[in-house]
Short mmCIF file of C-alpha atoms and ligand atoms in Angstrom, two decimals:
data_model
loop_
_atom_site.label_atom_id
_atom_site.label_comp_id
_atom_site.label_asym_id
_atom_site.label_seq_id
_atom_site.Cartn_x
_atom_site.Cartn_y
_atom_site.Cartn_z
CA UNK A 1388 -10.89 5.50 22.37
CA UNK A 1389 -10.82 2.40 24.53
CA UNK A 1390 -7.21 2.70 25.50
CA UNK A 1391 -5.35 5.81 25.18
CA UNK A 1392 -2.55 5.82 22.31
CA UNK A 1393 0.97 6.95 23.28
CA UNK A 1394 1.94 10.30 23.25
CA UNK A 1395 3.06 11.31 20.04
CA UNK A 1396 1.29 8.85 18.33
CA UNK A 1397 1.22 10.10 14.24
CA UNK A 1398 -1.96 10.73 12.79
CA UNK A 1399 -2.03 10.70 8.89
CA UNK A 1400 -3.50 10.33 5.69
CA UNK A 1401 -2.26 8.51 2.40
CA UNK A 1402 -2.37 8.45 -0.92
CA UNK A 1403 -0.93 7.09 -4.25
CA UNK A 1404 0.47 8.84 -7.31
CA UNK A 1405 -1.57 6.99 -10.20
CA UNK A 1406 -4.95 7.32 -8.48
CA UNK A 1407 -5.03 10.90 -7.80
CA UNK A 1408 -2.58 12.95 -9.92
CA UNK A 1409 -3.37 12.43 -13.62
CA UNK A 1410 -1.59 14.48 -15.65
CA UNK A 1411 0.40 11.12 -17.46
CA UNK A 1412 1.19 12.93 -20.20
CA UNK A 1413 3.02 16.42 -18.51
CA UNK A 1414 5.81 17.25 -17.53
CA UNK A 1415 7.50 14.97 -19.56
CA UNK A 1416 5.90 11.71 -17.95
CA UNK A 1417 5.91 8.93 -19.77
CA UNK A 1418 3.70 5.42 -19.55
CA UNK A 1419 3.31 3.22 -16.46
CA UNK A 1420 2.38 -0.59 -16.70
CA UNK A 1421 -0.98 1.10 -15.33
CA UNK A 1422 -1.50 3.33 -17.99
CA UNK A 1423 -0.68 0.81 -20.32
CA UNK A 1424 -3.17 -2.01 -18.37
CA UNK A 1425 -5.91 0.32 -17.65
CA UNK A 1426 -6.41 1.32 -21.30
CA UNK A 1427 -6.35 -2.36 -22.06
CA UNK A 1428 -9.99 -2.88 -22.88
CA UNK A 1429 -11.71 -5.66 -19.97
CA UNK A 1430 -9.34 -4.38 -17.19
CA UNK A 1431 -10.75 -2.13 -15.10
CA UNK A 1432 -14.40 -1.38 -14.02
CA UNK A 1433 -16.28 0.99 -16.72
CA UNK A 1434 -12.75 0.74 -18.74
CA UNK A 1435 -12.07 3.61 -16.10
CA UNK A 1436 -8.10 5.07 -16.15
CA UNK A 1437 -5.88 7.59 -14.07
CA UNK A 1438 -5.62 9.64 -17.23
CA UNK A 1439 -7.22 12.89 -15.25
CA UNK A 1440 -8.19 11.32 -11.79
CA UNK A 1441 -8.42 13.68 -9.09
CA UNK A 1442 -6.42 16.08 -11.12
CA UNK A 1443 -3.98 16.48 -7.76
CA UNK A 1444 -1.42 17.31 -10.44
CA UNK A 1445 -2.53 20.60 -11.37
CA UNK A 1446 -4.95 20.93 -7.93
CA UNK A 1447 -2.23 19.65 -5.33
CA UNK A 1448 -2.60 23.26 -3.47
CA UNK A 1449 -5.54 22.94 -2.58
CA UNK A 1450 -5.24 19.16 -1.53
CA UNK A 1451 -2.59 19.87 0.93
CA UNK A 1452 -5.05 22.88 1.92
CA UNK A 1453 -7.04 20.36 3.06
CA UNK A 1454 -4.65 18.29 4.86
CA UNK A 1455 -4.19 21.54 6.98
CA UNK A 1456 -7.79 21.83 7.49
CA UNK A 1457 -7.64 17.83 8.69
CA UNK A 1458 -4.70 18.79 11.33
CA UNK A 1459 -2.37 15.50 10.70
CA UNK A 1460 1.00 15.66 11.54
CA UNK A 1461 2.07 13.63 8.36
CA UNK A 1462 1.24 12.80 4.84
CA UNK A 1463 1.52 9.66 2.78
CA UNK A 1464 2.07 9.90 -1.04
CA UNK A 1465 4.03 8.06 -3.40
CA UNK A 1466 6.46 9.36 -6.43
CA UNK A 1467 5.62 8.64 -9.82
CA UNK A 1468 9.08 6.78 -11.07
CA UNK A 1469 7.97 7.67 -14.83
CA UNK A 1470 7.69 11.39 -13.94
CA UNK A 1471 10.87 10.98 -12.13
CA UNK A 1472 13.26 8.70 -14.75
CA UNK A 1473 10.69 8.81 -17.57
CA UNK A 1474 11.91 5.08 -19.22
CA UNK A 1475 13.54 3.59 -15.67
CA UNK A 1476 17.04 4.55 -16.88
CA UNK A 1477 19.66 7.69 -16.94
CA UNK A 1478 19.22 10.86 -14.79
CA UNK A 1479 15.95 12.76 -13.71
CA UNK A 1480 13.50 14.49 -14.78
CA UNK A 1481 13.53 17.97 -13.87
CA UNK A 1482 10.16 18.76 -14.34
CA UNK A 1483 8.99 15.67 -12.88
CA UNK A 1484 11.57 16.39 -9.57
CA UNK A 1485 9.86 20.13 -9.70
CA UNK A 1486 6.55 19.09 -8.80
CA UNK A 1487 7.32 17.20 -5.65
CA UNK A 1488 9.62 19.85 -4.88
CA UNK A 1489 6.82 22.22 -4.76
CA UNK A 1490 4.21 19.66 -2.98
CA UNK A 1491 7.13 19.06 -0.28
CA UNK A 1492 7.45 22.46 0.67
CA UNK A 1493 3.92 23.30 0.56
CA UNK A 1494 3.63 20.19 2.68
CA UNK A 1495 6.81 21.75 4.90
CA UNK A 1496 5.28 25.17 5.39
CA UNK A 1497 1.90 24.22 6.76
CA UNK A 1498 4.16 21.79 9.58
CA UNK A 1499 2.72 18.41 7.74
CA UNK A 1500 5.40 15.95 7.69
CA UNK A 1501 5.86 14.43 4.16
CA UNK A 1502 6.10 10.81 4.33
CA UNK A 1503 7.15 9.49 0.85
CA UNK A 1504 6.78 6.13 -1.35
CA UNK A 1505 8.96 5.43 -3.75
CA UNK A 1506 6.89 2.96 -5.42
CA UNK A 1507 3.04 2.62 -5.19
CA UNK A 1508 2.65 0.45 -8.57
CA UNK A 1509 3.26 2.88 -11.22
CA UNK A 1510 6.27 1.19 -12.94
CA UNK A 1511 7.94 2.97 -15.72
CA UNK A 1512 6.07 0.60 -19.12
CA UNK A 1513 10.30 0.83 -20.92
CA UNK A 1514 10.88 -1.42 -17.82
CA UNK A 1515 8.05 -3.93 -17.70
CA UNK A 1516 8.96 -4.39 -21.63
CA UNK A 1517 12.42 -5.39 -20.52
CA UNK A 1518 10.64 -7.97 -18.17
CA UNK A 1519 9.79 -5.98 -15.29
CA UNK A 1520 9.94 -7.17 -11.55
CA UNK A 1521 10.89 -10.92 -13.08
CA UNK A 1522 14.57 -9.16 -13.79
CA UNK A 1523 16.71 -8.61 -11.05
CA UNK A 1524 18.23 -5.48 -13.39
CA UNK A 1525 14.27 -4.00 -12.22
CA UNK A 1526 15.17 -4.05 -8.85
CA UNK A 1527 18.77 -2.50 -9.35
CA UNK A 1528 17.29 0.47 -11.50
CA UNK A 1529 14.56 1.24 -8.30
CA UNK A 1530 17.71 1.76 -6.55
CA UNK A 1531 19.34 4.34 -8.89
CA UNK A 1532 16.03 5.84 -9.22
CA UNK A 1533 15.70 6.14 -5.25
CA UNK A 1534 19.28 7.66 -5.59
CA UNK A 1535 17.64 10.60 -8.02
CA UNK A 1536 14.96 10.74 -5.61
CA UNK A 1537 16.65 11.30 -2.75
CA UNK A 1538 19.33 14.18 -4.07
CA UNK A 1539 16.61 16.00 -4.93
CA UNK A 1540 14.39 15.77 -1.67
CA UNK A 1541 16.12 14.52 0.83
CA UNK A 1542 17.30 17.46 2.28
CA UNK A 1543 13.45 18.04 3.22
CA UNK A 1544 12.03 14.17 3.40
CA UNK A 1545 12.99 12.14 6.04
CA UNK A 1546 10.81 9.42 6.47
CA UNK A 1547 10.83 7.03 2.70
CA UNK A 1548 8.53 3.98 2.55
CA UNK A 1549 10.99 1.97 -0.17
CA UNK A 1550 7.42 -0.27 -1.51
CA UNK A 1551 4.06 -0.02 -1.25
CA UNK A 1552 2.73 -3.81 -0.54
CA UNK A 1553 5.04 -5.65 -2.90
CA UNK A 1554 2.32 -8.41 -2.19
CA UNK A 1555 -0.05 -6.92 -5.11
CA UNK A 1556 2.50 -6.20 -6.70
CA UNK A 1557 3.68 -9.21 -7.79
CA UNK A 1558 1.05 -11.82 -6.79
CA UNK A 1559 -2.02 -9.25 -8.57
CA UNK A 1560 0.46 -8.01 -10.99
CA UNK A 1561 2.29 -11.49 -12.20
CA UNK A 1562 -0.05 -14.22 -10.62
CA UNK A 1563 -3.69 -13.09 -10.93
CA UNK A 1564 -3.44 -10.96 -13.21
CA UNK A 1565 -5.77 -8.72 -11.68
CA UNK A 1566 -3.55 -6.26 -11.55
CA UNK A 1567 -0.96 -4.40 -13.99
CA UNK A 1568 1.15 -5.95 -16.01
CA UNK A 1569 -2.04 -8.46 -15.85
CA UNK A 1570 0.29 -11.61 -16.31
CA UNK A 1571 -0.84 -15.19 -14.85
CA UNK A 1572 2.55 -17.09 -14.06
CA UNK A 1573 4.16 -19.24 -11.85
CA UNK A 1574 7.83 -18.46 -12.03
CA UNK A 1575 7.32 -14.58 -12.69
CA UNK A 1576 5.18 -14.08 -10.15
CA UNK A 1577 8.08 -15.24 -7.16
CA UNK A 1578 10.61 -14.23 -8.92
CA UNK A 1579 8.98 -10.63 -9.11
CA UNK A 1580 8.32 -11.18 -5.42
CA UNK A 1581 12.00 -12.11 -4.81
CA UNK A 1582 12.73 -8.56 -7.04
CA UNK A 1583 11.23 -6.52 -5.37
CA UNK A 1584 12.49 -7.56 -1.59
CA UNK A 1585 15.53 -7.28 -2.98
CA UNK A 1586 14.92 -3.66 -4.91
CA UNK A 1587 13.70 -2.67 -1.33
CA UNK A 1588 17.05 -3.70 0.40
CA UNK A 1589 19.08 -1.97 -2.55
CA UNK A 1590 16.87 1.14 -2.01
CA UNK A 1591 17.50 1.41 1.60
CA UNK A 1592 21.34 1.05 0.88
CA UNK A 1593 21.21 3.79 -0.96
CA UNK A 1594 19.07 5.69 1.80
CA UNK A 1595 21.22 4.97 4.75
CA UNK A 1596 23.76 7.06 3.40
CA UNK A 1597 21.60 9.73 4.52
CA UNK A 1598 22.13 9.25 8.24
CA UNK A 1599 19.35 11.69 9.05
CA UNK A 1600 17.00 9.25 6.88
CA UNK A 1601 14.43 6.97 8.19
CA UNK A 1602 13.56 3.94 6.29
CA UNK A 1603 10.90 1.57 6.26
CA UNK A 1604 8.64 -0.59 3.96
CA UNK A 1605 4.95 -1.03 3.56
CA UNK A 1606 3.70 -4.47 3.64
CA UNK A 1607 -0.23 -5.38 3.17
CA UNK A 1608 -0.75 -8.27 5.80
CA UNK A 1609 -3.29 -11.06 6.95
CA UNK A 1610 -4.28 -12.37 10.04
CA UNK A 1611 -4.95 -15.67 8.65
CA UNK A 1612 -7.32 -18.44 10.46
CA UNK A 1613 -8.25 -21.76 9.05
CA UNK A 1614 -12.17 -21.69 8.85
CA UNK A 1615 -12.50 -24.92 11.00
CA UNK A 1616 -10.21 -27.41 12.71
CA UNK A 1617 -9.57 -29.72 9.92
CA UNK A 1618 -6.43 -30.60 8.94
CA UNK A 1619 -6.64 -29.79 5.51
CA UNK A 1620 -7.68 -26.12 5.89
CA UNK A 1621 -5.18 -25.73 8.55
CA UNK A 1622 -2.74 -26.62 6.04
CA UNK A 1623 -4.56 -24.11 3.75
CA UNK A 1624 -4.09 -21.62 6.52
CA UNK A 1625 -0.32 -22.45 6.25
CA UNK A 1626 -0.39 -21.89 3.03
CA UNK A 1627 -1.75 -19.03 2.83
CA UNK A 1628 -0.06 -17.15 5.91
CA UNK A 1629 3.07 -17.96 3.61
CA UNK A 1630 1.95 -16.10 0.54
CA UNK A 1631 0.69 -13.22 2.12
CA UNK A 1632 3.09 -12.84 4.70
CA UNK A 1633 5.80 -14.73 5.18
CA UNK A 1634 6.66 -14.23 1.20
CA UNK A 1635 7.50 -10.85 2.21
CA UNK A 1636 7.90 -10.66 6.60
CA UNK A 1637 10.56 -13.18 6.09
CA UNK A 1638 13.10 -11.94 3.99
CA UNK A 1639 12.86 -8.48 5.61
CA UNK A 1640 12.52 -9.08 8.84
CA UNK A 1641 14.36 -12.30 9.53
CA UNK A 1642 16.71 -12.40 6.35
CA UNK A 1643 15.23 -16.29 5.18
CA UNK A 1644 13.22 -17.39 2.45
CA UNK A 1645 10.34 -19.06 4.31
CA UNK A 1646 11.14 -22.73 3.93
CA UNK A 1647 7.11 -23.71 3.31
CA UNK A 1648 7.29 -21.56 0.29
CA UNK A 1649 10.84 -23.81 -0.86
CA UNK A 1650 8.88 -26.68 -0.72
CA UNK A 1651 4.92 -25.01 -1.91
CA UNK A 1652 6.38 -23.71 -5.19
CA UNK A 1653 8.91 -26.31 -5.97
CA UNK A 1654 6.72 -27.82 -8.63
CA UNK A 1655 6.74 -24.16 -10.47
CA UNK A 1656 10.30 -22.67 -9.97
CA UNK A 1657 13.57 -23.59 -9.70
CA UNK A 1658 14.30 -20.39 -7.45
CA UNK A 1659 17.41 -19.62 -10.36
CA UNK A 1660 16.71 -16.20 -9.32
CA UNK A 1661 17.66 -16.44 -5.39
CA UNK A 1662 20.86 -16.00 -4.16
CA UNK A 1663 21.60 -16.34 -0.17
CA UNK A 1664 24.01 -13.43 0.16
CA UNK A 1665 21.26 -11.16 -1.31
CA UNK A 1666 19.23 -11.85 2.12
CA UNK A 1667 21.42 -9.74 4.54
CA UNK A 1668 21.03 -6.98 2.04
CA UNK A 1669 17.07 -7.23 2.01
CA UNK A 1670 16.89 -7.59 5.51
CA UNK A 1671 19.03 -5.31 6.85
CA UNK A 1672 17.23 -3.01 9.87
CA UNK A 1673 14.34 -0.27 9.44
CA UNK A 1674 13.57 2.44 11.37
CA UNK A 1675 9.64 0.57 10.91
CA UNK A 1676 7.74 -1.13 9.36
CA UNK A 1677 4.46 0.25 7.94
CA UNK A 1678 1.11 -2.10 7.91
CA UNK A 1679 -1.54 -1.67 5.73
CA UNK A 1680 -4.71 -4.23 6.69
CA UNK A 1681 -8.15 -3.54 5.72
CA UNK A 1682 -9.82 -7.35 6.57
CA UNK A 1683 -8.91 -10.26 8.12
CA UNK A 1684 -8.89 -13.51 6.44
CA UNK A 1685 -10.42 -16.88 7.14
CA UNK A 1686 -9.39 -20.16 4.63
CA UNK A 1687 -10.81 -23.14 3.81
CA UNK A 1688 -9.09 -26.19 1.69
CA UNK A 1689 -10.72 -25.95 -1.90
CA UNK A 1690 -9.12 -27.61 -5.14
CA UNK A 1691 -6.38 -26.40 -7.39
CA UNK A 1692 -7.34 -24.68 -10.51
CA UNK A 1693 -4.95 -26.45 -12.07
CA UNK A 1694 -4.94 -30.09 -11.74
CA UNK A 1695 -1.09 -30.29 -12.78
CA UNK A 1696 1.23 -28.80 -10.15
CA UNK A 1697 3.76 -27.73 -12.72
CA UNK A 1698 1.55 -25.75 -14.52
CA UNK A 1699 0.59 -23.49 -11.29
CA UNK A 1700 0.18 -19.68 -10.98
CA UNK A 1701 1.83 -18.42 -7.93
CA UNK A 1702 -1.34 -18.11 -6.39
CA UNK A 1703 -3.11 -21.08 -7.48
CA UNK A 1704 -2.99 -22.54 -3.99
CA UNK A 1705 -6.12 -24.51 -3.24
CA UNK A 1706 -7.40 -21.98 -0.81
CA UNK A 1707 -10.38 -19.68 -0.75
CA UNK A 1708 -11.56 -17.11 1.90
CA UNK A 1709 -14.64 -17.84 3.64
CA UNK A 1710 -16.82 -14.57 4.27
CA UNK A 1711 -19.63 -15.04 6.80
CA UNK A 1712 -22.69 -14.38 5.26
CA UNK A 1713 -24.13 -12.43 8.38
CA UNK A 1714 -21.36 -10.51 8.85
CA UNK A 1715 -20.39 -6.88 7.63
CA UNK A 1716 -18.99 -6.48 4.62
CA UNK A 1717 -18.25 -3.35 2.53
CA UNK A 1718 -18.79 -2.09 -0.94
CA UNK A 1719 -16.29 -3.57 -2.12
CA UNK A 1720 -16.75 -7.10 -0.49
CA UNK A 1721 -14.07 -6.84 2.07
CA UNK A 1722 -15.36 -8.08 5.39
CA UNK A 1723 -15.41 -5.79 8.56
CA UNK A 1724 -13.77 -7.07 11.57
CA UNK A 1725 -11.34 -4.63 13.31
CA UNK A 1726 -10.34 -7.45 15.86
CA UNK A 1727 -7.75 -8.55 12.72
CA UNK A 1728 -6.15 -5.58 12.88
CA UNK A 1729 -5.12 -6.16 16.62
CA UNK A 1730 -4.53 -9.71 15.63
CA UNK A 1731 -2.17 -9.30 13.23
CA UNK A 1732 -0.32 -6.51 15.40
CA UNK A 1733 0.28 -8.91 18.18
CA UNK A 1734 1.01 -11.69 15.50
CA UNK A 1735 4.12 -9.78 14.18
CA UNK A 1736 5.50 -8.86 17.22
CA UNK A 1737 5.51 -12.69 18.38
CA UNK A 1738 7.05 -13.67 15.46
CA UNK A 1739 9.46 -11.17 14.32
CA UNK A 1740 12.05 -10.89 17.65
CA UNK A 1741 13.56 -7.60 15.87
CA UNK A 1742 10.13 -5.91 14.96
CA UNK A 1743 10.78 -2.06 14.50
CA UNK A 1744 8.31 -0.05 15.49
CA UNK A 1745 5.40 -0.30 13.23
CA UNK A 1746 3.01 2.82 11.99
CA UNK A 1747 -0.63 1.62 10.26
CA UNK A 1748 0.28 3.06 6.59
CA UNK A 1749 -3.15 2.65 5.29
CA UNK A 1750 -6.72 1.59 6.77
CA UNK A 1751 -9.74 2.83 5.92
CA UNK A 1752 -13.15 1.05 4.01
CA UNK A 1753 -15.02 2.02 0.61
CA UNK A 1754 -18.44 2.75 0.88
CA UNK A 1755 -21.12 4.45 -1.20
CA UNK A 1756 -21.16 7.72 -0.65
CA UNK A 1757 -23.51 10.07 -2.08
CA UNK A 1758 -23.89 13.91 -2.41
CA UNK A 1759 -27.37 14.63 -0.34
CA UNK A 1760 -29.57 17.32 -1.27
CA UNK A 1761 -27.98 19.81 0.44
CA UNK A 1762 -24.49 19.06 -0.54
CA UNK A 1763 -23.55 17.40 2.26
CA UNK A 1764 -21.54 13.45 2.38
CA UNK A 1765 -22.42 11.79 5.72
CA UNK A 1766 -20.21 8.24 5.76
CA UNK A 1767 -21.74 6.60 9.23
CA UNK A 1768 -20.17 3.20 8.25
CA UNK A 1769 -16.89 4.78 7.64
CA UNK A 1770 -16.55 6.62 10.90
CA UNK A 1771 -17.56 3.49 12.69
CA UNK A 1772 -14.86 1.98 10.56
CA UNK A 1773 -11.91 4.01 11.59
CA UNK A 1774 -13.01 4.29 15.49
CA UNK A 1775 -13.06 0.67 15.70
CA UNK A 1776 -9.73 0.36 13.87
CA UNK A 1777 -7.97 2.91 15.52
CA UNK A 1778 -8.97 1.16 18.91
CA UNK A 1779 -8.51 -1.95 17.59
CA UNK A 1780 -4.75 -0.24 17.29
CA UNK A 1781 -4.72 1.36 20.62
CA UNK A 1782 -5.58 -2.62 22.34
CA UNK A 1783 -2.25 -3.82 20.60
CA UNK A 1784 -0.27 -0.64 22.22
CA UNK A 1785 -2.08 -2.23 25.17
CA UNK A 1786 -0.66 -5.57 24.88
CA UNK A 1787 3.00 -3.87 24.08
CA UNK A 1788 3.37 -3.68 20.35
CA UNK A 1789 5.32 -0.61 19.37
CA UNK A 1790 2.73 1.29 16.98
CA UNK A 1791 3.54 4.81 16.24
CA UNK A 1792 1.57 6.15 14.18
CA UNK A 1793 -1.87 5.84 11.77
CA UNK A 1794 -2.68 7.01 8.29
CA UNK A 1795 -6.05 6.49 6.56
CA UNK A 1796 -6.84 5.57 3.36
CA UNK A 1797 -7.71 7.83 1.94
CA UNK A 1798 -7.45 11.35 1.92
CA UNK A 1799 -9.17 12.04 -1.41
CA UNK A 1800 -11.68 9.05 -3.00
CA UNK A 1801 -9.50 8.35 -5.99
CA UNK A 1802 -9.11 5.54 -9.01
CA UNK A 1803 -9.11 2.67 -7.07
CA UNK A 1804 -6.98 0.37 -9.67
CA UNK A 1805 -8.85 -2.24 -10.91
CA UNK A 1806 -12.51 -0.99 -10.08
CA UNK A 1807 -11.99 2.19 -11.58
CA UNK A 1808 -13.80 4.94 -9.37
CA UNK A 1809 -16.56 3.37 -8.18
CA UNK A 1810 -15.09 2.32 -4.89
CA UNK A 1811 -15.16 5.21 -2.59
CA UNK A 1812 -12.64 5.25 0.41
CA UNK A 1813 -11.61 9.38 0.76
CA UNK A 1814 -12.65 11.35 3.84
CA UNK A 1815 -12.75 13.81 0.98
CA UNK A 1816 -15.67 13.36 -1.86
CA UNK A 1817 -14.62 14.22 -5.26
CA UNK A 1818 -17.19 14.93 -7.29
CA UNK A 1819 -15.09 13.86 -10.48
CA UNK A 1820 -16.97 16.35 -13.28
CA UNK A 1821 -16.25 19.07 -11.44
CA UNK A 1822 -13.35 18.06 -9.17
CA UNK A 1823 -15.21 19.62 -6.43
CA UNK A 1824 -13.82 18.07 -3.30
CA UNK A 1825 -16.54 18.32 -0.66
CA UNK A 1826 -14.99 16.34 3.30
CA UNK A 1827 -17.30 13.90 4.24
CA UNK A 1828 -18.73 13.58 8.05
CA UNK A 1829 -15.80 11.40 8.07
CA UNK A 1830 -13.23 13.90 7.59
CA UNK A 1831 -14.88 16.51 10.09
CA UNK A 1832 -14.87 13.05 12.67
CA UNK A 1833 -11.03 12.59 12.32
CA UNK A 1834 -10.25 16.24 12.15
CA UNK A 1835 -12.00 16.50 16.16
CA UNK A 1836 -9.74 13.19 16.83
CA UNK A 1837 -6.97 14.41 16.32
CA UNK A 1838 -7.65 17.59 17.98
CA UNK A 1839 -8.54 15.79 20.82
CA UNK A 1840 -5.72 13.65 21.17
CA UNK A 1841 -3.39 16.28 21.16
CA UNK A 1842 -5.55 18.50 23.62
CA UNK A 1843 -5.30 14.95 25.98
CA UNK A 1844 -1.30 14.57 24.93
CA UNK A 1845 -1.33 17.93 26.34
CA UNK A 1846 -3.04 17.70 29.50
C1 LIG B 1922 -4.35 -0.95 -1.05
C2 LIG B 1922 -3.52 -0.02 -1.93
C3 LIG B 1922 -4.10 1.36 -2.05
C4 LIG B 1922 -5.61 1.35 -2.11
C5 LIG B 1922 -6.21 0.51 -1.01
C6 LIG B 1922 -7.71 0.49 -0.97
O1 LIG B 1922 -4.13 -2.26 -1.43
O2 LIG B 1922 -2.23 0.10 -1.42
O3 LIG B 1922 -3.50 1.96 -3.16
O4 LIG B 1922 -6.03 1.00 -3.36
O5 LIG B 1922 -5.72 -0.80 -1.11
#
């Protein structure tokens, strides 16, 4: 490392319920929009699904065997809400409750600190068909579900990440429709934005009556540039520092709704769905924040897709992101350039005057990884990767932001949503006919990290 990280500094890995655990129909689960939108035929690479995925269900043992092997203090997973409250409503599941009861403890017992999600996508399908993250009833039923949640764990899970990067959520889920539910709107797609802010500040009510609890929230942000010094794609830099950031950063961290994105949208909504005293509620403090960034992005000025400004998607916003065409880019098109990562670090804590402290909740790159001859997965680009990252994080701890901690993405490769399983990112192969799971020169890289960091802590 370039800079030493602080002492104490978490190391980690993450995952997601719907792309490792299959298993949908057990235990009493029922459908998620992603169940629902990955057996929709055209959505997903291959028509690919998390109907058996990594099969961490019925293999979880010997995943969080593996975690041991790794040596990281803490683990990142999510909860699947429709194992939990199968149809969004009334009281838990008790075989959906047992299997994260077991996963904690085996977590517990080998000294790995479970680090929990509440909600990495996998909405219940009973709620989207009652309208989903456009009602604000969707964002008062994530709080009764945290509620159920929390009675049964919380005695043993402190740390709760409310959202996973309620950016995809809504804008992939309701704008592009990249993502599950797959809709294309204008209107839907803020006011599921708005919904889920707000679901995050009901959830954490409901947390903080755990005193012992710490809260936070997992936001996917940009370092955003404009690609030259025009004025137009500086204004397309605006514009798109709003969506990807400030749709989210200031609500929570500032308790306003970021006055470009009044004015942006005001052709496509009549915000009917905000209401001012809801922002002390969504913004009241963390104990962090957690960052997941992967690229950086550069914007030009490019037309609408829609000529008529009424008729807008949420993300329909005349911007496009320039990728260099000599630079690095990885299998799944995402340039490399850790810089962003230090960029955006220093960016929030300029910005935000009451920044918590702030742990990296996912990072990592896909790449494609194959089994060699003799059985072995050497990853190169993906060790390169994560050194430059996690220096890229230890030159922000340089320059004073409070960053506390570092999970990668991921620990297992796994269905990566909408391109299906082709897009490696574990430290751990999976070898999905057999569900062999074979750790990648990666993994054996991060493992002697982290040894080494605490041998240094140490010393
Ligand atoms: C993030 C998601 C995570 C994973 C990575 C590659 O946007 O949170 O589930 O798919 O991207």
């Amino acid at each position: 490392m370039t800079h030493p990280l602080p002492a104490g500094f978490v190391f980690g890995a993450a995952t997601a319920s719907y792309q490792i655990e299959g298993a949908v129909a057990e235990g009493g689960r029922t459908p998620s929009i992603w169940d629902t939108f990955s057996h929709t035929p055209g959505r997903t690479f291959n028509g690919d699904t998390g109907d058996v995925a990594c099969d961490h269900y019925h293999r979880w043992a010997e995943d969080v065997e593996l975690l041991d092997q790794l040596g990281v203090d803490a683990y990142r997973f999510s909860l699947a809400w429709p194992r939990i409250q199968p149809d969004g409503t009334g009281v838990g599941n008790t075989a959906g409750l047992d299997f994260y009861d077991r996963l904690v403890d085996g977590l517990l017992d080998r000294g790995i600190t479970p680090v929990v999600t509440l909600y990495h996508w996998d909405l219940p399908q009973a709620l989207e068909d009652a309208g989903g993250w456009r009602m604000r009833s969707t964002a008062e039923r994530f709080a009764q579900y945290t509620q159920i949640a929390h009675d049964r764990l919380g005695d043993r899970v402190k740390d709760w990440i409310t959202l996973n990067e309620p950016w995809c959520s809504s804008m992939l889920g309701y704008g592009t429709g990249r993502h599950a539910p797959g809709a294309r709107e204008g209107d839907g797609a803020l006011a599921a934005a708005y919904h889920l802010a707000l679901g995050h500040g009901l959830a954490t009510q409901v947390l903080r009556s755990d005193v012992t609890a710490r809260v936070g929230v997992t936001l996917n942000l940009q370092p955003v540039q404009p690609a030259s010094d025009s004025a137009q794609d500086q204004a397309a830099a605006e514009r798109a520092l709003m969506n990807s950031n400030l749709l989210f950063t200031d609500p929570i961290l500032a308790g306003r709704y970021p006055a470009l994105a009044r004015e942006t949208y005001a052709p496509i909504t009549d915000f009917g769905w905000l209401r001012d005293e809801d922002l002390p509620v969504i913004s009241a403090p963390l104990d962090f924040l957690g960052v997941n960034n992967y690229f950086p992005s550069r914007v030009e000025a490019v037309g609408y897709d829609e000529p008529d400004p009424a008729r807008r998607t949420a993300t329909d916003l005349g911007i496009h992101d320039v990728i260099d065409p000599r630079g690095e880019t990885t299998q799944i098109g995402w340039p490399v350039e850790a810089d962003g990562l230090r960029r955006l670090l220093v960016w929030l804590r300029d910005n935000y005057p009451t920044l918590p402290p702030i742990y990296i909740t996912e990072n990592g790159r896909a790449c494609d990884d194959v089994i060699a001859p003799d059985g072995s997965v050497d990853d190169p680009d993906r060790v390169r990767y994560l050194h430059e990252h996690l220096d890229a994080v230890a030159a922000a701890v340089a320059e004073g932001v409070d960053v506390r901690g570092y999970f990668c993405w991921s620990l297992l490769d796994n269905f990566e949503w909408a391109e299906g399983y082709r897009m490696r990112f574990g430290l751990v192969y999976v070898d999905y006919p057999t569900q062999r799971r074979i750790p990648k020169t990666s993994f054996r890289w991060y493992r002697d990290l982290i040894a080494a960091q605490r041998t240094s802590a140490v010393a």
